[in-house]
Amino acid sequence: MLNHITIHNFVLIRDIHIDLSDRFNVFTGETGAGKSLLVDALNFVAGERSSSKIVGLTDSKARVEVSFSFPLNHKVMDKLKDLDLFEDDGSLIISREMHQDGRNVCRINMRTVTLSIVRSLLDGVLDVHSQHETQYLLDQKNHGLLVDHFAKLNTDSFNLAFKEYKERDKAYQSFKESEFNPSEIEFAVFQLEEIKKLNPSVEDFETVEQKINEMKNFEKFKSVYDRAHTALNYQPGIVGALYDVVHDIKELEDLDFYERFNDVYLQLEDLRDDLGSRNDDLSFDSYEFDALQSRMVGYTALRRKYGSIDGIVEKQEQLESQIHASSHYDDLLEDKRLEREAAYGLVYKEAESLRTKRLKAAKKLESLVLDQLHDLMLDQAKFEIKFTEKELDSKGIDDVVFCVSMNKGMSPEPMNQVASGGELSRLMLGLKVIFSKIYGISTLVFDEIDTGVSGRVGMMMGSKMKALSKESQVLTITHLPSVAACADHHYLISKDHGDLETITSVDLIQSDDRIDHLAMIMSGIVSDASRSAAKELLGEGQSI
């Protein structure tokens, strides 16, 4: 949960410190008091793009810090361990500073990190529902993804099949569009014949290089081999002398000493035999030397053209493939077409399997959303998830659209065309209740999600947010007294106008102060009658 927020020199906020309840926290204030600054500050510390315009007048930098606490088995703890930012007490402290010159500094548990790391870490932890989030839920491009998340869909098999299909399709299209210029093919034939004449290979090149080196250094090698051979075999000969020593050592009955001498003797004996073999193989044939030199000239010429021996071999394979393709174009094109068709058949089958799972999940989601809408006093509402087939892409063959009807007798239409005002607010809250559970969100922030709502509907929305706060921490900015009355903690956001600056402050209000503030929201004045009504409303909200 989000335990504490510290905001310093952020636009109109000089310094505020907010301790939060782990349940339902509500923030109210007059229009223009700066309620939106709290959401802006949370978005800022969570990694949203920003600029030096947020830096206030009392310092050269703005700073926002938030502290969370989690069980040690929470998913965010694994992320912190992977980043080497883990703390044994399960704490998470994130801070971000913006300087007047535009410099950004982000820290997690006192260590500097990038914005992308902050965003990744808070994904699935902190969810801020603002106008942007409403647009996300209304945009039908996202509806398929929401169904997939709800279904906990595993798309690995489809993804592999789709990748294979795209590769086959690319190979087919590329080959189909290829043009074989007769003069280019003629030149390719010439190049291939030139390479084949040499018949190159890495192994052959290394052998030729070694033999040329040996022949160039024939006298030197011969002299060295002869001296070594003499030393090992004649007058008195190291091997022969050591043989006699080994037998003498054996009589000492020191097994370790004997084995060490015997090992040396056996190694020298092997070395002598290998030396003799090399010496016998060493020869100089002027005809063979000229042939090897000529072959090396051929290698050198081709290396200048193709860079390396591997490059020569690769070029040979490329030329053979090019010439073969030009000679068998129609047959190869048909082969590639059939390969593409087979891959399409497999991926389409996987896409149909996804559709079956999506349809099944969509029925469950429809029922859950309707339950939420009915709880929020939209008794005539209908909610349907419509599927239409589209051209295969990386998501499958399904176009998914959330459709809703708020009035009796009306057919469901895409919800971005139908819902508005208070109905839209209730619809968004219903969706957030469902999907926050799916995503396992720890802290939910609602920025005036109750816009366009009043009366009993407001109390139902407050009740819904309070119920949600039993599973996830909830922070809500509201203008409705009925929503505020349901909260566990109530904060007042106010603006003070001084001689030189205007300052926004946030204060926790309790008992009589809370009743007075509710009375002010309800009627615009604090009187015995308005206080009595506010007390009754607070009692109702707290009893839910």
Coordinates of C-alpha atoms in Angstrom, one line a residue:
M1 CA 0.0 0.0 0.0
L2 CA 0.9 3.7 -0.4
N3 CA 1.8 4.8 3.1
H4 CA 3.1 8.4 2.7
I5 CA 3.3 11.2 0.2
T6 CA 5.7 14.1 0.5
I7 CA 5.4 17.0 -2.0
H8 CA 7.9 19.9 -2.1
N9 CA 7.7 23.0 -4.3
F10 CA 5.4 21.4 -6.8
V11 CA 3.6 24.2 -8.7
L12 CA 1.5 25.8 -5.9
I13 CA 2.3 23.2 -3.2
R14 CA 5.1 24.4 -0.9
D15 CA 5.4 21.4 1.4
I16 CA 2.9 18.8 2.3
H17 CA 3.2 15.4 4.1
I18 CA 0.2 13.0 3.8
D19 CA -0.1 9.8 5.8
L20 CA -2.7 7.5 4.2
S21 CA -5.1 4.8 5.4
D22 CA -4.7 1.4 3.8
R23 CA -8.5 1.5 2.9
F24 CA -10.5 4.3 1.5
N25 CA -9.0 7.9 1.4
V26 CA -11.0 10.8 0.0
F27 CA -9.8 14.3 -0.9
T28 CA -12.2 17.2 -1.3
G29 CA -11.9 20.9 -1.7
E30 CA -13.4 23.9 -3.4
T31 CA -13.1 24.4 -7.1
G32 CA -9.7 25.8 -7.9
A33 CA -8.2 24.6 -4.6
G34 CA -5.7 22.5 -6.5
K35 CA -7.1 19.0 -6.1
S36 CA -5.7 18.0 -9.5
L37 CA -2.2 18.8 -8.3
L38 CA -2.2 15.8 -6.0
V39 CA -2.9 13.5 -9.0
D40 CA -0.3 15.4 -11.1
A41 CA 2.3 14.8 -8.3
L42 CA 1.5 11.1 -8.2
N43 CA 1.7 10.8 -12.0
F44 CA 5.0 12.7 -11.8
V45 CA 6.7 10.4 -9.3
A46 CA 5.3 7.4 -11.2
G47 CA 7.3 8.4 -14.3
E48 CA 5.0 10.5 -16.4
R49 CA 6.6 12.9 -18.7
S50 CA 7.0 16.4 -17.2
S51 CA 8.9 19.7 -17.6
S52 CA 10.5 22.4 -15.4
K53 CA 7.2 24.2 -15.4
I54 CA 6.2 22.2 -12.3
V55 CA 8.9 23.8 -10.2
G56 CA 7.4 26.3 -7.8
L57 CA 8.6 29.6 -6.5
T58 CA 10.1 28.6 -3.2
D59 CA 13.1 26.5 -4.4
S60 CA 15.2 25.7 -7.4
K61 CA 13.7 22.2 -7.7
A62 CA 10.4 20.3 -7.2
R63 CA 10.4 17.0 -5.4
V64 CA 7.8 14.3 -4.8
E65 CA 8.4 11.2 -2.7
V66 CA 6.1 8.2 -2.0
S67 CA 6.7 5.3 0.3
F68 CA 5.0 1.9 -0.1
S69 CA 5.0 -1.2 2.1
F70 CA 4.4 -4.7 0.7
P71 CA 4.4 -8.3 2.0
L72 CA 7.7 -10.0 1.2
N73 CA 6.0 -12.4 -1.2
H74 CA 4.4 -9.5 -3.2
K75 CA 5.3 -9.5 -7.0
V76 CA 7.0 -6.1 -6.7
M77 CA 9.5 -7.7 -4.3
D78 CA 10.7 -10.0 -7.0
K79 CA 11.2 -7.0 -9.3
L80 CA 13.2 -5.2 -6.7
K81 CA 15.4 -8.3 -6.2
D82 CA 16.1 -8.5 -9.9
L83 CA 17.1 -4.8 -9.9
D84 CA 19.2 -5.3 -6.7
L85 CA 17.0 -2.7 -4.9
F86 CA 15.4 -5.0 -2.4
E87 CA 15.0 -4.0 1.2
D88 CA 14.4 -6.7 3.9
D89 CA 11.5 -4.9 5.5
G90 CA 9.4 -4.9 2.3
S91 CA 9.6 -1.1 1.9
L92 CA 9.7 0.8 -1.4
I93 CA 10.6 4.5 -1.5
I94 CA 10.4 6.3 -4.8
S95 CA 11.4 9.9 -5.3
R96 CA 11.7 12.2 -8.2
E97 CA 13.2 15.7 -8.5
M98 CA 12.8 18.2 -11.3
H99 CA 15.3 21.1 -11.5
Q100 CA 14.7 24.5 -13.1
D101 CA 17.2 23.6 -15.8
G102 CA 15.1 20.5 -16.7
R103 CA 17.3 17.9 -15.0
N104 CA 15.5 14.8 -13.7
V105 CA 16.6 12.6 -10.8
C106 CA 14.7 9.5 -9.9
R107 CA 15.6 7.2 -7.0
I108 CA 14.3 3.9 -5.7
N109 CA 15.3 3.0 -2.1
M110 CA 17.8 5.9 -2.2
R111 CA 19.5 4.6 -5.4
T112 CA 19.4 6.5 -8.7
V113 CA 17.4 4.8 -11.5
T114 CA 15.8 5.7 -14.8
L115 CA 12.2 6.7 -15.4
S116 CA 11.6 3.5 -17.4
I117 CA 12.5 1.4 -14.3
V118 CA 10.1 3.4 -12.1
R119 CA 7.3 2.9 -14.6
S120 CA 8.0 -0.8 -14.9
L121 CA 8.2 -1.3 -11.2
L122 CA 4.8 0.5 -10.5
D123 CA 3.0 -1.3 -13.4
G124 CA 0.3 -3.2 -11.6
V125 CA 1.0 -1.5 -8.3
L126 CA -0.3 2.1 -8.7
D127 CA -3.2 2.8 -11.0
V128 CA -4.4 6.4 -11.6
H129 CA -7.8 6.7 -13.2
S130 CA -8.0 10.1 -14.8
Q131 CA -9.5 11.4 -18.1
H132 CA -6.7 9.6 -20.0
E133 CA -7.6 6.3 -18.4
T134 CA -11.2 6.8 -19.3
Q135 CA -10.2 7.3 -22.9
Y136 CA -8.2 4.2 -22.8
L137 CA -11.2 2.1 -21.6
L138 CA -13.4 3.7 -24.2
D139 CA -11.0 3.1 -27.1
Q140 CA -12.2 -0.1 -28.7
K141 CA -8.6 -0.8 -29.9
N142 CA -7.9 -1.8 -26.3
H143 CA -11.0 -4.0 -25.7
G144 CA -9.5 -7.1 -27.2
L145 CA -6.5 -6.8 -24.8
L146 CA -8.8 -6.3 -21.9
V147 CA -10.7 -9.5 -22.7
D148 CA -7.4 -11.4 -23.1
H149 CA -6.3 -10.1 -19.7
F150 CA -9.6 -11.2 -18.2
A151 CA -9.3 -14.6 -19.8
K152 CA -5.6 -14.9 -18.7
L153 CA -5.0 -16.0 -22.2
N154 CA -1.8 -17.8 -23.1
T155 CA -0.9 -16.8 -26.7
D156 CA 2.5 -18.5 -26.9
S157 CA 1.4 -21.1 -29.5
F158 CA -0.4 -18.5 -31.6
N159 CA 2.6 -16.2 -31.5
L160 CA 5.0 -18.9 -32.7
A161 CA 2.7 -19.9 -35.5
F162 CA 2.1 -16.2 -36.5
K163 CA 5.9 -15.6 -36.5
E164 CA 6.4 -18.6 -38.8
Y165 CA 3.6 -17.4 -41.1
K166 CA 5.1 -13.9 -41.4
E167 CA 8.5 -15.4 -42.2
R168 CA 7.0 -17.6 -44.9
D169 CA 4.9 -14.8 -46.3
K170 CA 7.9 -12.4 -46.4
A171 CA 10.0 -15.1 -48.2
Y172 CA 7.2 -15.6 -50.7
Q173 CA 6.6 -11.9 -51.4
S174 CA 10.3 -11.2 -51.6
F175 CA 10.9 -14.1 -54.1
K176 CA 7.8 -13.1 -56.1
E177 CA 9.1 -9.5 -56.5
S178 CA 12.6 -10.5 -57.3
E179 CA 13.9 -9.8 -60.9
F180 CA 16.6 -11.9 -62.5
N181 CA 18.5 -9.7 -64.9
P182 CA 20.1 -11.9 -67.7
S183 CA 23.4 -9.9 -67.6
E184 CA 23.5 -10.3 -63.8
I185 CA 23.0 -14.0 -64.0
E186 CA 25.7 -14.2 -66.7
F187 CA 28.1 -12.4 -64.4
A188 CA 27.1 -14.7 -61.5
V189 CA 27.9 -17.7 -63.6
F190 CA 31.3 -16.2 -64.4
Q191 CA 32.0 -15.6 -60.7
L192 CA 30.9 -19.1 -59.7
E193 CA 33.1 -20.7 -62.3
E194 CA 36.1 -18.6 -61.0
I195 CA 35.5 -19.8 -57.5
K196 CA 34.8 -23.4 -58.4
K197 CA 38.0 -23.5 -60.4
L198 CA 39.8 -23.1 -57.1
N199 CA 37.4 -25.3 -55.1
P200 CA 38.1 -23.4 -51.9
S201 CA 37.7 -24.5 -48.3
V202 CA 39.0 -23.3 -44.9
E203 CA 40.7 -26.6 -44.3
D204 CA 42.4 -26.6 -47.7
F205 CA 43.6 -23.0 -47.2
E206 CA 45.2 -23.8 -43.9
T207 CA 46.9 -26.9 -45.3
V208 CA 48.3 -25.0 -48.2
E209 CA 49.5 -22.2 -45.9
Q210 CA 51.2 -24.7 -43.6
K211 CA 52.9 -26.6 -46.4
I212 CA 54.2 -23.4 -48.0
N213 CA 55.6 -22.3 -44.7
E214 CA 57.4 -25.7 -44.2
M215 CA 58.9 -25.6 -47.7
K216 CA 60.0 -22.0 -47.3
N217 CA 61.8 -23.0 -44.1
F218 CA 62.9 -26.5 -45.3
E219 CA 66.6 -26.0 -44.4
K220 CA 65.8 -24.5 -41.0
F221 CA 63.3 -27.3 -40.1
K222 CA 65.6 -30.0 -41.4
S223 CA 68.6 -28.7 -39.3
V224 CA 66.5 -28.5 -36.2
Y225 CA 65.0 -31.9 -36.6
D226 CA 68.4 -33.5 -37.3
R227 CA 69.9 -31.9 -34.1
A228 CA 67.0 -33.0 -32.0
H229 CA 67.1 -36.5 -33.5
T230 CA 70.8 -36.8 -32.8
A231 CA 70.4 -35.6 -29.2
L232 CA 67.8 -38.1 -28.5
N233 CA 69.4 -41.1 -30.1
Y234 CA 73.3 -40.9 -30.5
Q235 CA 76.4 -40.5 -28.4
P236 CA 75.1 -41.4 -25.9
G237 CA 71.5 -40.5 -26.7
I238 CA 69.1 -39.0 -24.1
V239 CA 66.5 -41.7 -24.6
G240 CA 69.0 -44.6 -24.3
A241 CA 70.7 -43.1 -21.3
L242 CA 67.5 -42.4 -19.6
Y243 CA 66.4 -46.0 -20.2
D244 CA 69.4 -47.3 -18.2
V245 CA 68.7 -44.7 -15.4
V246 CA 65.1 -45.8 -15.1
H247 CA 66.2 -49.4 -14.5
D248 CA 68.7 -48.3 -11.9
I249 CA 66.0 -46.2 -10.1
K250 CA 63.7 -49.2 -10.0
E251 CA 66.2 -51.0 -7.8
L252 CA 65.8 -48.3 -5.1
E253 CA 62.3 -49.5 -4.5
D254 CA 61.0 -46.0 -4.3
L255 CA 57.8 -46.4 -6.4
D256 CA 56.9 -42.7 -6.7
F257 CA 60.4 -41.8 -7.7
Y258 CA 60.5 -44.6 -10.3
E259 CA 57.1 -43.7 -11.8
R260 CA 58.2 -40.1 -12.3
F261 CA 61.4 -41.1 -14.1
N262 CA 59.5 -43.7 -16.1
D263 CA 56.8 -41.1 -17.2
V264 CA 59.6 -38.8 -18.5
Y265 CA 61.2 -41.7 -20.4
L266 CA 57.9 -42.7 -22.0
Q267 CA 57.2 -39.1 -23.1
L268 CA 60.7 -38.7 -24.6
E269 CA 60.2 -42.0 -26.4
D270 CA 57.0 -40.7 -27.9
L271 CA 58.6 -37.4 -28.8
R272 CA 61.5 -39.3 -30.5
D273 CA 59.1 -41.4 -32.6
D274 CA 57.0 -38.2 -33.6
L275 CA 60.2 -36.4 -34.4
G276 CA 61.4 -39.2 -36.7
S277 CA 58.0 -39.3 -38.5
R278 CA 58.1 -35.5 -39.1
N279 CA 61.7 -35.7 -40.3
D280 CA 60.9 -38.5 -42.7
D281 CA 57.9 -36.5 -44.1
L282 CA 60.0 -33.4 -44.5
S283 CA 60.9 -33.0 -48.1
F284 CA 61.2 -30.3 -50.8
D285 CA 59.7 -30.8 -54.2
S286 CA 60.0 -27.7 -56.5
Y287 CA 57.1 -28.8 -58.7
E288 CA 54.8 -29.2 -55.6
F289 CA 56.1 -25.9 -54.2
D290 CA 55.2 -24.0 -57.4
A291 CA 51.7 -25.6 -57.4
L292 CA 51.1 -24.6 -53.8
Q293 CA 52.3 -21.1 -54.5
S294 CA 50.0 -20.9 -57.5
R295 CA 47.0 -22.1 -55.4
M296 CA 47.8 -19.5 -52.8
V297 CA 47.8 -16.8 -55.5
G298 CA 44.3 -17.9 -56.3
Y299 CA 43.2 -17.7 -52.7
T300 CA 44.7 -14.2 -52.4
A301 CA 42.9 -12.9 -55.4
L302 CA 39.5 -14.2 -54.2
R303 CA 40.1 -12.9 -50.6
R304 CA 40.6 -9.4 -52.1
K305 CA 37.2 -9.7 -53.7
Y306 CA 35.2 -11.4 -50.8
G307 CA 37.2 -10.5 -47.7
S308 CA 38.0 -13.9 -46.2
I309 CA 38.0 -17.6 -46.8
D310 CA 34.6 -17.8 -45.2
G311 CA 33.4 -15.0 -47.4
I312 CA 34.5 -16.9 -50.5
V313 CA 32.6 -20.0 -49.4
E314 CA 29.5 -17.9 -48.6
K315 CA 29.7 -16.2 -51.9
Q316 CA 29.8 -19.5 -53.7
E317 CA 26.7 -20.7 -51.9
Q318 CA 24.9 -17.3 -52.7
L319 CA 25.8 -17.5 -56.3
E320 CA 24.7 -21.2 -56.6
S321 CA 21.4 -20.2 -54.9
Q322 CA 20.9 -17.2 -57.2
I323 CA 21.6 -19.2 -60.4
H324 CA 19.4 -22.1 -59.2
A325 CA 16.5 -19.7 -58.4
S326 CA 16.7 -18.0 -61.9
S327 CA 16.7 -21.4 -63.6
H328 CA 13.8 -22.8 -61.5
Y329 CA 11.8 -19.7 -60.7
D330 CA 8.3 -21.0 -61.3
D331 CA 8.8 -24.2 -59.3
L332 CA 10.5 -22.4 -56.4
L333 CA 7.7 -19.7 -56.3
E334 CA 5.1 -22.4 -56.1
D335 CA 7.0 -24.1 -53.3
K336 CA 7.1 -20.9 -51.3
R337 CA 3.4 -20.2 -51.9
L338 CA 2.5 -23.7 -50.6
E339 CA 4.8 -23.2 -47.6
R340 CA 3.0 -19.9 -46.9
E341 CA -0.4 -21.5 -47.3
A342 CA 0.5 -24.3 -44.9
A343 CA 1.8 -21.8 -42.3
Y344 CA -1.4 -19.7 -42.7
G345 CA -3.5 -22.7 -42.1
L346 CA -1.7 -23.5 -38.8
V347 CA -1.8 -19.9 -37.5
Y348 CA -5.5 -19.6 -38.5
K349 CA -6.3 -22.7 -36.5
E350 CA -4.5 -21.2 -33.5
A351 CA -6.4 -18.0 -34.0
E352 CA -9.7 -19.9 -34.0
S353 CA -8.7 -21.5 -30.7
L354 CA -8.1 -18.1 -29.2
R355 CA -11.5 -16.9 -30.4
T356 CA -13.2 -19.9 -28.6
K357 CA -11.4 -19.0 -25.4
R358 CA -12.2 -15.3 -25.8
L359 CA -15.9 -15.9 -26.4
K360 CA -16.1 -18.0 -23.3
A361 CA -14.4 -15.4 -21.2
A362 CA -16.4 -12.6 -22.8
K363 CA -19.7 -14.2 -21.5
K364 CA -18.3 -14.2 -17.9
L365 CA -17.1 -10.6 -18.3
E366 CA -20.5 -9.4 -19.6
S367 CA -22.2 -10.9 -16.5
L368 CA -19.7 -9.3 -14.1
V369 CA -20.0 -5.8 -15.7
L370 CA -23.8 -6.0 -15.7
D371 CA -23.7 -6.9 -12.0
Q372 CA -21.6 -3.8 -11.4
L373 CA -23.9 -1.5 -13.4
H374 CA -27.0 -2.8 -11.6
D375 CA -25.2 -2.2 -8.3
L376 CA -24.7 1.4 -9.4
M377 CA -28.4 1.9 -10.1
L378 CA -28.3 1.3 -13.9
D379 CA -31.0 -1.3 -13.8
Q380 CA -31.9 -1.0 -17.5
A381 CA -28.3 -1.2 -18.7
K382 CA -27.2 -3.9 -21.1
F383 CA -23.5 -4.8 -21.8
E384 CA -22.4 -6.9 -24.6
I385 CA -19.0 -7.8 -26.1
K386 CA -19.3 -8.1 -29.8
F387 CA -16.9 -10.1 -32.0
T388 CA -16.3 -9.6 -35.7
E389 CA -13.7 -11.3 -37.9
K390 CA -10.9 -9.2 -39.2
E391 CA -7.8 -9.9 -41.3
L392 CA -5.3 -12.0 -39.5
D393 CA -2.7 -9.9 -37.5
S394 CA -0.5 -10.3 -34.5
K395 CA -3.5 -10.4 -32.2
G396 CA -5.6 -13.0 -34.1
I397 CA -8.7 -12.6 -36.2
D398 CA -11.0 -10.9 -33.7
D399 CA -12.2 -7.4 -33.6
V400 CA -13.6 -6.9 -30.1
V401 CA -15.9 -4.0 -29.1
F402 CA -17.5 -3.3 -25.7
C403 CA -21.1 -2.2 -26.4
V404 CA -23.6 -0.8 -23.9
S405 CA -27.2 0.4 -23.7
M406 CA -28.3 2.5 -20.8
N407 CA -32.0 2.8 -21.6
K408 CA -34.7 0.2 -22.0
G409 CA -35.5 -0.8 -25.5
M410 CA -32.2 0.5 -27.0
S411 CA -29.8 -2.0 -28.6
P412 CA -26.2 -2.0 -27.3
E413 CA -23.8 0.2 -29.3
P414 CA -20.1 0.9 -28.9
M415 CA -19.8 2.5 -25.4
N416 CA -17.8 5.5 -26.7
Q417 CA -20.9 6.4 -28.7
V418 CA -23.6 5.9 -26.1
A419 CA -22.5 6.5 -22.5
S420 CA -22.0 10.1 -21.2
G421 CA -21.9 12.1 -18.0
G422 CA -22.9 10.2 -14.9
E423 CA -23.6 7.0 -16.8
L424 CA -20.1 7.0 -18.1
S425 CA -18.7 7.6 -14.6
R426 CA -20.6 4.6 -13.3
L427 CA -19.6 2.5 -16.2
M428 CA -15.9 3.4 -15.7
L429 CA -16.1 2.6 -12.0
G430 CA -17.7 -0.8 -12.7
L431 CA -14.9 -1.7 -15.2
K432 CA -12.2 -0.5 -12.9
V433 CA -13.6 -2.6 -10.0
I434 CA -13.4 -5.7 -12.3
F435 CA -10.0 -5.1 -13.9
S436 CA -8.2 -3.9 -10.8
K437 CA -8.9 -7.3 -9.3
I438 CA -7.5 -9.0 -12.4
Y439 CA -4.4 -6.9 -12.5
G440 CA -3.9 -7.2 -8.7
I441 CA -3.6 -3.4 -8.3
S442 CA -2.4 -2.4 -4.8
T443 CA -3.4 1.3 -4.9
L444 CA -6.1 2.8 -7.0
V445 CA -6.4 6.6 -7.5
F446 CA -9.7 8.0 -8.9
D447 CA -9.7 11.6 -10.1
E448 CA -13.3 12.8 -9.9
I449 CA -14.6 9.6 -11.5
D450 CA -18.0 10.6 -10.0
T451 CA -18.5 13.6 -12.4
G452 CA -22.1 14.0 -13.4
V453 CA -23.4 12.0 -10.5
S454 CA -25.4 13.1 -7.5
G455 CA -27.9 12.0 -4.8
R456 CA -28.3 8.3 -4.1
V457 CA -26.1 7.3 -7.1
G458 CA -23.3 9.1 -5.4
M459 CA -23.8 7.1 -2.3
M460 CA -23.8 3.9 -4.4
M461 CA -20.5 4.9 -6.0
G462 CA -19.0 5.7 -2.6
S463 CA -20.2 2.3 -1.4
K464 CA -18.6 0.6 -4.4
M465 CA -15.3 2.3 -3.8
K466 CA -15.4 1.4 -0.1
A467 CA -16.1 -2.2 -1.0
L468 CA -13.2 -2.1 -3.5
S469 CA -10.9 -0.7 -0.7
K470 CA -11.2 -4.0 1.2
E471 CA -9.0 -5.5 -1.5
S472 CA -7.0 -2.5 -2.8
Q473 CA -6.1 0.8 -1.2
V474 CA -8.3 3.6 -2.8
L475 CA -7.6 7.3 -3.1
T476 CA -10.4 9.4 -4.5
I477 CA -10.7 13.1 -5.4
T478 CA -14.4 13.9 -5.3
H479 CA -16.9 16.8 -5.2
L480 CA -19.7 14.6 -3.8
P481 CA -20.5 14.7 0.0
S482 CA -22.0 11.2 -0.3
V483 CA -18.8 9.7 -1.7
A484 CA -16.7 11.6 1.0
A485 CA -19.0 10.3 3.7
C486 CA -18.0 6.7 2.8
A487 CA -14.2 7.2 3.2
D488 CA -12.1 6.0 6.1
H489 CA -9.9 9.1 5.9
H490 CA -11.0 12.5 4.7
Y491 CA -8.5 15.1 3.6
L492 CA -9.3 18.7 2.8
I493 CA -7.4 20.4 0.0
S494 CA -7.3 24.2 0.3
K495 CA -5.6 27.2 -1.1
D496 CA -4.2 30.1 0.9
H497 CA -3.6 33.5 -0.8
G498 CA -0.7 35.3 0.7
D499 CA 0.8 38.7 -0.3
L500 CA 3.5 37.2 -2.6
E501 CA 2.2 33.7 -3.4
T502 CA -0.7 31.2 -3.4
I503 CA -0.1 28.0 -1.5
T504 CA -2.1 24.7 -1.7
S505 CA -2.3 22.6 1.5
V506 CA -3.7 19.2 2.4
D507 CA -5.0 18.5 5.9
L508 CA -6.7 15.4 7.5
I509 CA -10.0 16.4 8.9
Q510 CA -11.9 14.4 11.6
S511 CA -15.0 14.4 13.9
D512 CA -16.7 17.8 14.0
D513 CA -14.5 19.4 11.3
R514 CA -15.5 16.6 8.9
I515 CA -19.2 17.1 9.6
D516 CA -18.8 20.9 9.1
H517 CA -17.0 20.3 5.8
L518 CA -19.7 17.9 4.6
A519 CA -22.3 20.4 5.6
M520 CA -20.5 23.1 3.5
I521 CA -20.3 20.8 0.5
M522 CA -24.0 19.9 0.8
S523 CA -25.6 23.3 1.3
G524 CA -22.9 26.0 1.0
I525 CA -23.3 27.0 4.6
V526 CA -22.7 25.5 8.0
S527 CA -25.9 25.7 10.1
D528 CA -27.7 23.4 12.6
A529 CA -29.8 22.0 9.8
S530 CA -26.9 21.4 7.4
R531 CA -24.8 19.9 10.2
S532 CA -27.6 17.6 11.2
A533 CA -27.9 16.4 7.6
A534 CA -24.1 16.0 7.2
K535 CA -24.0 14.0 10.5
E536 CA -26.7 11.7 9.2
L537 CA -24.9 11.3 5.8
L538 CA -21.6 10.6 7.5
G539 CA -23.3 8.0 9.7
E540 CA -24.8 6.3 6.7
G541 CA -21.5 6.3 4.8
Q542 CA -19.6 4.9 7.7
S543 CA -22.1 2.1 8.3
I544 CA -21.7 0.7 4.7

